[in-house]
PDB file of C-alpha atoms and ligand atoms in Angstrom:
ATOM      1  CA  UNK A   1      86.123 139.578  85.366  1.00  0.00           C
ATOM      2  CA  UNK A   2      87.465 135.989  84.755  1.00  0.00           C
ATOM      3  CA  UNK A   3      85.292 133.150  85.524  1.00  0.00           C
ATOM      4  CA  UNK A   4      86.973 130.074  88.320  1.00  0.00           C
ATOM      5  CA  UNK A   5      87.090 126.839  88.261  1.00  0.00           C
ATOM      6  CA  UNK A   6      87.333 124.855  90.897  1.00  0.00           C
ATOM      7  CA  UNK A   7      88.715 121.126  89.885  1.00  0.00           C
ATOM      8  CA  UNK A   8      89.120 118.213  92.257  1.00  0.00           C
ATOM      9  CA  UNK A   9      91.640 115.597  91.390  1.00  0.00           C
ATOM     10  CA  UNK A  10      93.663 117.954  89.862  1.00  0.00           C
ATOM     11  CA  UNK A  11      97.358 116.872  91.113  1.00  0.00           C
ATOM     12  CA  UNK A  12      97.700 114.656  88.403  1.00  0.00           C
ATOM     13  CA  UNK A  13      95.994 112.783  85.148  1.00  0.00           C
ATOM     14  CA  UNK A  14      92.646 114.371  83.750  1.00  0.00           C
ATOM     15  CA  UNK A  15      92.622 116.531  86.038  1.00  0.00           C
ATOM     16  CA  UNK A  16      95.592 118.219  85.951  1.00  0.00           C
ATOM     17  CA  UNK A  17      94.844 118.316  82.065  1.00  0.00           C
ATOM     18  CA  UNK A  18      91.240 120.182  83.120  1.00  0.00           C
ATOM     19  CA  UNK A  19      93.808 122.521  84.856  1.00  0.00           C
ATOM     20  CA  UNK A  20      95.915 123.290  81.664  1.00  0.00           C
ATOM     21  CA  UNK A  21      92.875 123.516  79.767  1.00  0.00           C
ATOM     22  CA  UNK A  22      91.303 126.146  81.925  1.00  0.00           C
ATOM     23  CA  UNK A  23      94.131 127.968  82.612  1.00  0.00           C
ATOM     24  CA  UNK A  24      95.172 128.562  78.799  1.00  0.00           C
ATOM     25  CA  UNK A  25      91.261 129.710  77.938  1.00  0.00           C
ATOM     26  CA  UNK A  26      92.040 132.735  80.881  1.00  0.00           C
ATOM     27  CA  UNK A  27      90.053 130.745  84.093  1.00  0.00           C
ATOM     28  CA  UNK A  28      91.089 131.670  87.234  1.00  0.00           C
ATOM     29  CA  UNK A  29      91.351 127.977  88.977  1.00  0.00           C
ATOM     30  CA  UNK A  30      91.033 127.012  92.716  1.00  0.00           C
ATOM     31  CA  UNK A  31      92.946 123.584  92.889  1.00  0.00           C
ATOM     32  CA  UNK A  32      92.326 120.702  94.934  1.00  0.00           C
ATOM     33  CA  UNK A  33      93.833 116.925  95.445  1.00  0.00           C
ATOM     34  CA  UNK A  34      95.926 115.447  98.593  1.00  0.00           C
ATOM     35  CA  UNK A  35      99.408 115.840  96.762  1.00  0.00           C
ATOM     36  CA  UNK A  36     100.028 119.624  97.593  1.00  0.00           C
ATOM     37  CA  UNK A  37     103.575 119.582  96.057  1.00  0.00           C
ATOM     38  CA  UNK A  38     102.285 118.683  92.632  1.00  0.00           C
ATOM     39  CA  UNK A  39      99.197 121.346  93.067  1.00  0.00           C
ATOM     40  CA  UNK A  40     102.289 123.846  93.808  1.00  0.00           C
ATOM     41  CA  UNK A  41     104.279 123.165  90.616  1.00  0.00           C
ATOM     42  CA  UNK A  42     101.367 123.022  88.396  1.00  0.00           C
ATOM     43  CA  UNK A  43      99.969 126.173  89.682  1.00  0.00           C
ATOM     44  CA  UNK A  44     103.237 127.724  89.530  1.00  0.00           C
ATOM     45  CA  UNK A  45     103.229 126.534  85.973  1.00  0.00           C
ATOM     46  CA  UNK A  46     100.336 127.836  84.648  1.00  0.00           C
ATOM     47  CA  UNK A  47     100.626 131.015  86.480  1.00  0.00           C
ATOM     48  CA  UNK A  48     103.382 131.448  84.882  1.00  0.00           C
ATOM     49  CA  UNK A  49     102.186 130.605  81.298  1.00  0.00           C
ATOM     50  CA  UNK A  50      99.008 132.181  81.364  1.00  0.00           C
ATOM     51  CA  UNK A  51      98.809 134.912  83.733  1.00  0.00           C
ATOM     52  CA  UNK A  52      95.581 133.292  85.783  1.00  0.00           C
ATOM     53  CA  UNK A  53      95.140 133.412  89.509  1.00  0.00           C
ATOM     54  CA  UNK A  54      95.205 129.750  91.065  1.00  0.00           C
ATOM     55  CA  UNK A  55      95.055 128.735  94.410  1.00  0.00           C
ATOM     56  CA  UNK A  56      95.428 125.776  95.824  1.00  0.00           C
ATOM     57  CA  UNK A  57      94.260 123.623  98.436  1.00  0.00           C
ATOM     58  CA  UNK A  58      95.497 120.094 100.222  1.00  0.00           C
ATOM     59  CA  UNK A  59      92.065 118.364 100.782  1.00  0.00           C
ATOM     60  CA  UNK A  60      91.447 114.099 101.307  1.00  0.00           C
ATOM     61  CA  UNK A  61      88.255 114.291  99.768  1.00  0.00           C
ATOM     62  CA  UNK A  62      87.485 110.645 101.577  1.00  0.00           C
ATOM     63  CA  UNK A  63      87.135 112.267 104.733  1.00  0.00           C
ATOM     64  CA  UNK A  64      83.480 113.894 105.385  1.00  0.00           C
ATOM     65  CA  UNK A  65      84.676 116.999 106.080  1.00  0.00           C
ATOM     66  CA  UNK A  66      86.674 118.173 102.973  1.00  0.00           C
ATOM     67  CA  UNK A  67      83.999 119.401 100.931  1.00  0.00           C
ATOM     68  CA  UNK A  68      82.697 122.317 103.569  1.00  0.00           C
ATOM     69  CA  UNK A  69      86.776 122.988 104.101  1.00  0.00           C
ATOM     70  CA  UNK A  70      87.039 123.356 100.313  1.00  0.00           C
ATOM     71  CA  UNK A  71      83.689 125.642 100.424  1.00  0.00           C
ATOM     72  CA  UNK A  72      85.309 127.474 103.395  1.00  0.00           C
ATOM     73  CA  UNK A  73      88.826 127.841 101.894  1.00  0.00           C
ATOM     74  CA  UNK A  74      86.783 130.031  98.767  1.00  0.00           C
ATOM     75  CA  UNK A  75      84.616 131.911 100.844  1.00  0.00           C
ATOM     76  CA  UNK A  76      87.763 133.270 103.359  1.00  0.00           C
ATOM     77  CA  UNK A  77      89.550 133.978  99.591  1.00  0.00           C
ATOM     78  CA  UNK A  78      86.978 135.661  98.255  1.00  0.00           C
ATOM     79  CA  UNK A  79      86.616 133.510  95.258  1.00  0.00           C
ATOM     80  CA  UNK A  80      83.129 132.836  93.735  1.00  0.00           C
ATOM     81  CA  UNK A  81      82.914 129.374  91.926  1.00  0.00           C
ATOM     82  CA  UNK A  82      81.366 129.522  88.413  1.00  0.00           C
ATOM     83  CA  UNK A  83      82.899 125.961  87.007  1.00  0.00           C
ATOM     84  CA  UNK A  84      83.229 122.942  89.268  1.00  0.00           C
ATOM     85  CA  UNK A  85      85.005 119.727  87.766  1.00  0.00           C
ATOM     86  CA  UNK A  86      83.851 117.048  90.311  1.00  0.00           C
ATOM     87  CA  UNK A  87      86.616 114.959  88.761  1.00  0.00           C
ATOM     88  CA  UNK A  88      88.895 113.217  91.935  1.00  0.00           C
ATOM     89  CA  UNK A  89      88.442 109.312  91.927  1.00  0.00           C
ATOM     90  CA  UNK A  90      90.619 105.962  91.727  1.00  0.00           C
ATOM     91  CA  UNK A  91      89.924 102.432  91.813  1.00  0.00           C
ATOM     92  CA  UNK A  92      89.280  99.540  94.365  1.00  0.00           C
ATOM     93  CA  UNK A  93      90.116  96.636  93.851  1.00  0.00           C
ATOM     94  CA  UNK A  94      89.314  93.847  95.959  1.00  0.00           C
ATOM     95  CA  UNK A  95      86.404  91.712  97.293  1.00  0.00           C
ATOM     96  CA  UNK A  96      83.592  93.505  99.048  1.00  0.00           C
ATOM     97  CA  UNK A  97      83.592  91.847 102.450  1.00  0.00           C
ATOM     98  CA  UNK A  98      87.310  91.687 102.364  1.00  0.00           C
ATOM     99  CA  UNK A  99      87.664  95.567 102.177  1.00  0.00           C
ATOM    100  CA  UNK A 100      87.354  97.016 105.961  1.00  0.00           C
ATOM    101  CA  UNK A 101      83.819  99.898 105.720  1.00  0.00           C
ATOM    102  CA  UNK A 102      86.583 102.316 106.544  1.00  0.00           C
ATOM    103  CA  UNK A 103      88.062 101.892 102.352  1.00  0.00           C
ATOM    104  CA  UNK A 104      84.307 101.752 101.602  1.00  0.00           C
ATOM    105  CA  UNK A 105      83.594 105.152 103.017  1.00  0.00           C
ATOM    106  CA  UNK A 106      86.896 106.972 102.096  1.00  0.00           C
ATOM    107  CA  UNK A 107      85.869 105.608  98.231  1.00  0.00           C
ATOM    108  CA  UNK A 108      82.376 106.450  98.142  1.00  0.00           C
ATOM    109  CA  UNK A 109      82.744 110.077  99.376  1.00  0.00           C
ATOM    110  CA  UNK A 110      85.478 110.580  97.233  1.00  0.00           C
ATOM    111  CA  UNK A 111      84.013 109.425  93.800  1.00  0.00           C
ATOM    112  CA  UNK A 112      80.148 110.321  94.311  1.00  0.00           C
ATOM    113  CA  UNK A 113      79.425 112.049  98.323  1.00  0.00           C
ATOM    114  CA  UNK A 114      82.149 114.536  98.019  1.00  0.00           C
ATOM    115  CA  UNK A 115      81.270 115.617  94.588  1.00  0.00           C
ATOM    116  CA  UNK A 116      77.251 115.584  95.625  1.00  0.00           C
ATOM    117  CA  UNK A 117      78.587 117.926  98.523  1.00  0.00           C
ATOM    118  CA  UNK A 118      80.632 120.801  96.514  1.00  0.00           C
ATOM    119  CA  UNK A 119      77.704 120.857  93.967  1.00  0.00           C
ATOM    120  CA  UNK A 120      75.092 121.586  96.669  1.00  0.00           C
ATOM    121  CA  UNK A 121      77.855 124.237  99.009  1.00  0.00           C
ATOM    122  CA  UNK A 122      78.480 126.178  95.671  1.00  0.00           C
ATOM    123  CA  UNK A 123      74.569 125.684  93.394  1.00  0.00           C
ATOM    124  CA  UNK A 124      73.127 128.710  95.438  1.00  0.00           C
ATOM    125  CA  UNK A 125      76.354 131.278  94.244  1.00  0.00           C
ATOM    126  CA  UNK A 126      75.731 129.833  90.450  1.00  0.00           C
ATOM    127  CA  UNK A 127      71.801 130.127  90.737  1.00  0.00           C
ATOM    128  CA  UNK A 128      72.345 133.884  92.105  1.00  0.00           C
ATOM    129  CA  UNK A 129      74.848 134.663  89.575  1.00  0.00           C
ATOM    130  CA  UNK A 130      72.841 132.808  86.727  1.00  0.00           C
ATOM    131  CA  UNK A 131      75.705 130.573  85.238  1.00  0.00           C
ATOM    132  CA  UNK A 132      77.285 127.745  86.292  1.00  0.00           C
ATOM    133  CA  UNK A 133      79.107 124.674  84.574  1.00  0.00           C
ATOM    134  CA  UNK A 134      79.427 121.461  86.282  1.00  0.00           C
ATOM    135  CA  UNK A 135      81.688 118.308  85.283  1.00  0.00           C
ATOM    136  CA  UNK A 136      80.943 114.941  87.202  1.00  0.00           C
ATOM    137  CA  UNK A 137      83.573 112.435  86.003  1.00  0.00           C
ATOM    138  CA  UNK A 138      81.530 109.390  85.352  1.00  0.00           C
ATOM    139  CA  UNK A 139      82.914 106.304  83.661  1.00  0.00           C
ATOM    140  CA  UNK A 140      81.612 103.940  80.473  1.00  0.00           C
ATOM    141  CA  UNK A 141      82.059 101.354  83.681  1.00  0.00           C
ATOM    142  CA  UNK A 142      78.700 103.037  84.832  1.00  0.00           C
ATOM    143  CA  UNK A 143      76.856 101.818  81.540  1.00  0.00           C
ATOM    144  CA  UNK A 144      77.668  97.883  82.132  1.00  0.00           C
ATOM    145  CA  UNK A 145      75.276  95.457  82.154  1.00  0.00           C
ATOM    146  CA  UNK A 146      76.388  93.131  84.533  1.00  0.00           C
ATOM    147  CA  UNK A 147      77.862  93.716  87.698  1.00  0.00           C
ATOM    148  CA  UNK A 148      80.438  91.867  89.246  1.00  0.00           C
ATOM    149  CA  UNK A 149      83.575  92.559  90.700  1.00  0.00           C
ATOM    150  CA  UNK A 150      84.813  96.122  90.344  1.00  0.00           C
ATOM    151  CA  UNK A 151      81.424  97.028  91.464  1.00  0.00           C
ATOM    152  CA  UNK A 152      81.511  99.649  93.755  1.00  0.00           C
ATOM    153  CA  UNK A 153      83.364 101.440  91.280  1.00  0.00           C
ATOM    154  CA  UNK A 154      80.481 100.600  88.870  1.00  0.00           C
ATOM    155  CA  UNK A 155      78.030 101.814  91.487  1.00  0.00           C
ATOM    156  CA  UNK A 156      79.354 105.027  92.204  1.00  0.00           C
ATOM    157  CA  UNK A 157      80.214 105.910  88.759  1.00  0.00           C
ATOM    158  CA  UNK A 158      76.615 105.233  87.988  1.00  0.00           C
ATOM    159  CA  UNK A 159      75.456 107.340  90.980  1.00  0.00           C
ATOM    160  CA  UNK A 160      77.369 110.154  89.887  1.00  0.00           C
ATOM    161  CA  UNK A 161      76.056 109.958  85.900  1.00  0.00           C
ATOM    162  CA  UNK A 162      72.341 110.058  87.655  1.00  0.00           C
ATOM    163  CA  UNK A 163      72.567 112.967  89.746  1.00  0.00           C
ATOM    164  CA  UNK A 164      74.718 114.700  87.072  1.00  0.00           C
ATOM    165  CA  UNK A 165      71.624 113.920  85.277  1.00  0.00           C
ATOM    166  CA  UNK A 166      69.515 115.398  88.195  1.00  0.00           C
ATOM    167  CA  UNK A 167      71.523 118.823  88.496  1.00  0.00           C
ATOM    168  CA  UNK A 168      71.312 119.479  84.552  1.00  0.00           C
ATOM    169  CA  UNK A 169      67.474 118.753  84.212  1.00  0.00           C
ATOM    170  CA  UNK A 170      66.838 120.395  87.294  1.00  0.00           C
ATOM    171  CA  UNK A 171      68.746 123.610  86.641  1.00  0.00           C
ATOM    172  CA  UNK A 172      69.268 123.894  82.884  1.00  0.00           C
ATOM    173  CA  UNK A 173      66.313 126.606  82.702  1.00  0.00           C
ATOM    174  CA  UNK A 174      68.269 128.807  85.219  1.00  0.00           C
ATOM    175  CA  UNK A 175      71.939 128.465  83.233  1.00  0.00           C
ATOM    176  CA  UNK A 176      73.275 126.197  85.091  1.00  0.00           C
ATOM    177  CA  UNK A 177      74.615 122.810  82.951  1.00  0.00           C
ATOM    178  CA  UNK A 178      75.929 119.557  84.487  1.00  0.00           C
ATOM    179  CA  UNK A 179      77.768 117.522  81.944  1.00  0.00           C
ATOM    180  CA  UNK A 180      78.004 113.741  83.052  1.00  0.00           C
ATOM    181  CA  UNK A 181      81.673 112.400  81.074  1.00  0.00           C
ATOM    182  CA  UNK A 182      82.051 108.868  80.360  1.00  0.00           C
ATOM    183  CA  UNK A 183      85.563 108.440  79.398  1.00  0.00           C
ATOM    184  CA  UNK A 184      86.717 104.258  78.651  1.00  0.00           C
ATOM    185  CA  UNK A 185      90.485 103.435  79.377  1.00  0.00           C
ATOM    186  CA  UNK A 186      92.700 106.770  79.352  1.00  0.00           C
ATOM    187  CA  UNK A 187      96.451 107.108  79.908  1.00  0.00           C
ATOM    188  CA  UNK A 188      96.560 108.966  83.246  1.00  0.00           C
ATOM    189  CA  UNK A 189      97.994 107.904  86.905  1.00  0.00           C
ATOM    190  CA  UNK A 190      94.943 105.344  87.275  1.00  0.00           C
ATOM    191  CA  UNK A 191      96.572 102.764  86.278  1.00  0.00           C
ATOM    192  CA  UNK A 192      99.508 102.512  87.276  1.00  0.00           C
ATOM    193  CA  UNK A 193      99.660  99.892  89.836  1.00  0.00           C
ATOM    194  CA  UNK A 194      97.865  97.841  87.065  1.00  0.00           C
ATOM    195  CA  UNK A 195     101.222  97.035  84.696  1.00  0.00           C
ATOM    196  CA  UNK A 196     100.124  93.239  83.312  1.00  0.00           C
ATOM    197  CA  UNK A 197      95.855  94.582  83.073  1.00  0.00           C
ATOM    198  CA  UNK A 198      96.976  97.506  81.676  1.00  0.00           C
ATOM    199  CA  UNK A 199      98.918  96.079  78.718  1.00  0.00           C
ATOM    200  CA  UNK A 200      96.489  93.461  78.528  1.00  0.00           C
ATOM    201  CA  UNK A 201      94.195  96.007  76.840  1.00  0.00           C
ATOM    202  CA  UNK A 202      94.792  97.270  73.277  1.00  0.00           C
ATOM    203  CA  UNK A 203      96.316 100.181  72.723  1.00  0.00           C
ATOM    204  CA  UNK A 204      93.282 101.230  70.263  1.00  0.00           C
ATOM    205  CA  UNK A 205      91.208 101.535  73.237  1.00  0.00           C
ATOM    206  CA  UNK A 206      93.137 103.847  75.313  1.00  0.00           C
ATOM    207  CA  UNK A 207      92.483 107.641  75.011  1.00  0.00           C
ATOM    208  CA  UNK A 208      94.761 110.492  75.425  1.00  0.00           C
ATOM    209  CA  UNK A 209      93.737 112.330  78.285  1.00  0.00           C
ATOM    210  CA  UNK A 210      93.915 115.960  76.852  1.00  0.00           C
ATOM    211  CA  UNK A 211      91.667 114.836  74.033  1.00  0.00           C
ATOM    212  CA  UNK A 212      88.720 113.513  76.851  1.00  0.00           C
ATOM    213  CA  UNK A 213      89.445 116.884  78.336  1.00  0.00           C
ATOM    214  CA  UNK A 214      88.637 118.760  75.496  1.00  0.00           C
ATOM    215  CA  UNK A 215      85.630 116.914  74.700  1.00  0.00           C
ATOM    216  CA  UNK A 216      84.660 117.627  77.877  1.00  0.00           C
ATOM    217  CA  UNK A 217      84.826 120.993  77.689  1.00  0.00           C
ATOM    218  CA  UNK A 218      83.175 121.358  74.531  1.00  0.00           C
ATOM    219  CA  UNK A 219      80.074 119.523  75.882  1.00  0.00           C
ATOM    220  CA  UNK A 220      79.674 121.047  79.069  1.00  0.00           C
ATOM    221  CA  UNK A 221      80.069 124.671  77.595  1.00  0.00           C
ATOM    222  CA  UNK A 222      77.356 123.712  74.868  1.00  0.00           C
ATOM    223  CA  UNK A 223      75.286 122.433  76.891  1.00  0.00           C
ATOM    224  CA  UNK A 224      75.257 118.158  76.704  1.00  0.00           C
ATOM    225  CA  UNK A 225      73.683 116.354  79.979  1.00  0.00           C
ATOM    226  CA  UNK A 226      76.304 113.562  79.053  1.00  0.00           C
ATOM    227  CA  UNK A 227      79.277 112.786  76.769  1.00  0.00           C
ATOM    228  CA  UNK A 228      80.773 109.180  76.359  1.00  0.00           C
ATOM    229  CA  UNK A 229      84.297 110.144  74.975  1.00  0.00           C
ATOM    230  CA  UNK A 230      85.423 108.440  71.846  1.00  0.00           C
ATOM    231  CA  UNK A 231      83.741 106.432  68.621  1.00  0.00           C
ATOM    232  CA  UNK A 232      84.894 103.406  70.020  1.00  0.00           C
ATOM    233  CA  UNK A 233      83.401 103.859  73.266  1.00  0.00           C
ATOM    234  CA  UNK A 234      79.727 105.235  72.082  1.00  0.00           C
ATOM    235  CA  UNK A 235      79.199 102.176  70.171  1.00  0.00           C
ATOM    236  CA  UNK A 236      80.640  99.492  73.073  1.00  0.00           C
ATOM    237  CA  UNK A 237      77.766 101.786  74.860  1.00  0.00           C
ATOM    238  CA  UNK A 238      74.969 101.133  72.360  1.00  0.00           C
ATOM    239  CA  UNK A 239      75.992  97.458  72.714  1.00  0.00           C
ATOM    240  CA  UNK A 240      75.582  97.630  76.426  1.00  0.00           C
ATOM    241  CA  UNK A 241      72.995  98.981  76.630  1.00  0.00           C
ATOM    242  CA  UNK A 242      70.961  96.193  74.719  1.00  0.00           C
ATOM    243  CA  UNK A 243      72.913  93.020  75.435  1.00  0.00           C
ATOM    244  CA  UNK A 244      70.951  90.995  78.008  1.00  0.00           C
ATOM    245  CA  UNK A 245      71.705  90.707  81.160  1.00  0.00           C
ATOM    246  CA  UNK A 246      71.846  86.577  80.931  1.00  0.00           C
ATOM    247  CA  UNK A 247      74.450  87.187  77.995  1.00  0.00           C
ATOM    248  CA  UNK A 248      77.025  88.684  79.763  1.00  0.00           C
ATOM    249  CA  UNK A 249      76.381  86.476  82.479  1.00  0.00           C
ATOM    250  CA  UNK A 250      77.041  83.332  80.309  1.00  0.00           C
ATOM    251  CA  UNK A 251      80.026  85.258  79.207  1.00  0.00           C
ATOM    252  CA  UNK A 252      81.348  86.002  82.401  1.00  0.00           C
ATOM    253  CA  UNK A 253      81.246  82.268  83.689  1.00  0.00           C
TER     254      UNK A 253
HETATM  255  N1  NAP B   1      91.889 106.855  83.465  1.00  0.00           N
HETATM  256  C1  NAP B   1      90.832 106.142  83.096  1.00  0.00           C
HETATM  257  O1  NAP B   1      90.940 105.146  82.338  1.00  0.00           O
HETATM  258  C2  NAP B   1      89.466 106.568  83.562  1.00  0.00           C
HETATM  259  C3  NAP B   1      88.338 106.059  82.882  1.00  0.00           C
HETATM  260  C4  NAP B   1      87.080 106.447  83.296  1.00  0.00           C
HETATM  261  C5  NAP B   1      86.934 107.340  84.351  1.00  0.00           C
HETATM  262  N2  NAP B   1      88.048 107.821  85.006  1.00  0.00           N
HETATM  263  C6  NAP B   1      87.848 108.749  86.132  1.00  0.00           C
HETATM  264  O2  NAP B   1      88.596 109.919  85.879  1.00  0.00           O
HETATM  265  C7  NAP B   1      88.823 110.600  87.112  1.00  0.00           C
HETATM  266  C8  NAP B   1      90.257 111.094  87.169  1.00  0.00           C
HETATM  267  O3  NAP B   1      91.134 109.981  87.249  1.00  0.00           O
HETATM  268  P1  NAP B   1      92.449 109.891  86.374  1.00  0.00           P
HETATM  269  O4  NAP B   1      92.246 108.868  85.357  1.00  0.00           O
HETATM  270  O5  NAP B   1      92.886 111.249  85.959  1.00  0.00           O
HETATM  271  O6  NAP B   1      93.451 109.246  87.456  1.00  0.00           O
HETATM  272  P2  NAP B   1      94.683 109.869  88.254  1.00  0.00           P
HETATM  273  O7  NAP B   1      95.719 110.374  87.335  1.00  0.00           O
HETATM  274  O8  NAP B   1      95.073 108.793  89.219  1.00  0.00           O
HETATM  275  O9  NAP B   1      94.058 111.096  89.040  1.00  0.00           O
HETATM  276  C9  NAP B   1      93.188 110.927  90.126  1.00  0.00           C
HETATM  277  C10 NAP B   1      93.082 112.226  90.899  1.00  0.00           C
HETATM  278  O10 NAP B   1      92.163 112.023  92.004  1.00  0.00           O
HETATM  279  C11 NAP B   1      92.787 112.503  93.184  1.00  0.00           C
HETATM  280  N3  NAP B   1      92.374 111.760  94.354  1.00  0.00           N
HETATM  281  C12 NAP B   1      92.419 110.411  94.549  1.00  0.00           C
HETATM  282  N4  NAP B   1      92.045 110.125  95.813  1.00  0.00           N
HETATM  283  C13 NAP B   1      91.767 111.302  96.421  1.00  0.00           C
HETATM  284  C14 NAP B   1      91.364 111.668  97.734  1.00  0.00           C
HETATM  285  N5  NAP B   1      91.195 110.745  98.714  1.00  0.00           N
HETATM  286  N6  NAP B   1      91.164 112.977  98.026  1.00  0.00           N
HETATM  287  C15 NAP B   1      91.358 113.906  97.076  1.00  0.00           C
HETATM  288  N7  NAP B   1      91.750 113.643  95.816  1.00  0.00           N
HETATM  289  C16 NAP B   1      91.961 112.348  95.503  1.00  0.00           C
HETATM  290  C17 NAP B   1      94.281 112.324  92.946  1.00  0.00           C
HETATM  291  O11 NAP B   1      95.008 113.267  93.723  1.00  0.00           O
HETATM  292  P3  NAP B   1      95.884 112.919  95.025  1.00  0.00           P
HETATM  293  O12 NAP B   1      96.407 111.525  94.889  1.00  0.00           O
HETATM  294  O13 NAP B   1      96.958 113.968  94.994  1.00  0.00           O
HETATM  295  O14 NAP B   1      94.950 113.103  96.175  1.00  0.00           O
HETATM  296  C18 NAP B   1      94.404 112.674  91.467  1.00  0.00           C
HETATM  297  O15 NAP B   1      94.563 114.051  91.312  1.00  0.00           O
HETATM  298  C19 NAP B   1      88.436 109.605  88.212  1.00  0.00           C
HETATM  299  O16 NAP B   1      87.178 109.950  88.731  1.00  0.00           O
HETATM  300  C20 NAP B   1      88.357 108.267  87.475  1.00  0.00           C
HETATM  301  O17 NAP B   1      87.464 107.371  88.092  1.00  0.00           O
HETATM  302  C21 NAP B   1      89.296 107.451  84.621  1.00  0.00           C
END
């Protein structure tokens, strides 16, 4: 029988990429974002292509309850999880004390409590069946060295890499893998209220979002605790992770 997927974040960007990934290697897929009519068309899409079951479901994964609705939404279809892509996220942008708790919350369960929440609902199914691939969409964001503003992205991208971390050492014996990705700047929906940063960056630093995909495929189904996607982006890594602290600092002022 064909294996499922279950992908967050899938209505659009790496996500929806994951989807067409899946989808052409014969996955069944369970889909998941807020944007049901784009979940629709690229279900209907794939279906048609590649002859896979996908179903979809309308979740906002920055509300606490999503998650066991997800988890719920399987069990009443009768669908056992063997891949989950914890891969839904965005950015905030914005001074902490000037963002209400209410954004706080909604982003913090979306990029590392929601994605902490479907791995522990759907573990026990993978540990009885003996296999199960997890994804956790970190960032190269949670390698840097110095934290300023953008930092509650920083700190839940960094959460997510450690418990990644946690779930593959953990569980690696019993066949289940957790694959942390690190992807830099890649040309997805993410950016798009970002016009002047965006082209501010050079254009040898942006990724192509199928290619991070299929990366991060390759890694989780071999086995990697972690992947940082891209030449370019392992070395600015390296670099990272031995430039002082009082370095960037200077450099930041
Ligand atoms: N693009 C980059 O440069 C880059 C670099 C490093 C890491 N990442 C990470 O990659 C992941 C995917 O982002 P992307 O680049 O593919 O951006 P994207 O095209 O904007 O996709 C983000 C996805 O997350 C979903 N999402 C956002 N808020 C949600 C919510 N409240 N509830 C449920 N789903 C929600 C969106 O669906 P709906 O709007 O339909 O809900 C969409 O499907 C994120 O975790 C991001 O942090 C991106």
């Amino acid at each position: 029988m064909n294996k499922t997927a279950l992908i967050t974040g899938a209505s659009s960007g790496l996500g929806k990429d994951f989807a067409n990934l899946y989808a052409e290697k014969g996955y069944n897929l369970v889909l998941t974002a807020r944007r049901e009519d784009n979940l629709k068309l690229i279900a209907a899409d794939l279906i048609e292509k590649h002859k896979v079951d996908i179903l979809i479901i309308s979740a906002d994964l920055g509300k606490q309850d999503a998650p066991s609705k997800i988890f719920s939404f399987c069990n009443e279809n009768n669908v056992k999880i063997d891949i989950l892509i914890n891969n839904a996220g965005y950015g905030l942008v914005g001074e902490f004390d000037k963002l209400s708790w209410e954004k706080h919350n909604a982003f913090i369960n979306v990029l590392s409590t929601s994605a902490i929440a479907l791995t522990r609902l759907l573990l026990p199914s993978m540990l009885a069946e003996k296999y199960g691939r997890i994804i956790n969409i970190s960032s190269v964001a949670a390698f840097a060295p110095y934290t300023n503003s953008g930092g509650m992205y920083i700190a839940t991208k960094l959460m997510i890499l450690k418990f990644s971390e946690m779930i593959h050492n953990e569980y690696k014996s019993r066949n289940i893998y957790s694959c942390a990705v690190c992807p830099g700047f890649t040309h997805t929906e993410f950016h798009k209220d970002m016009g002047e940063f965006k082209s501010s960056i050079p254009s040898f630093m942006w990724m192509d979002s199928r290619k991070v995909v299929e990366q991060s495929y390759a890694a989780s189904m071999s086995g990697k605790d972690i992947i940082i996607n891209g030449w370019f982006y392992k070395v600015l890594v390296f670099f990272m992770k031995i430039t002082p602290k009082w370095l960037v600092k200077l450099g930041s002022n």
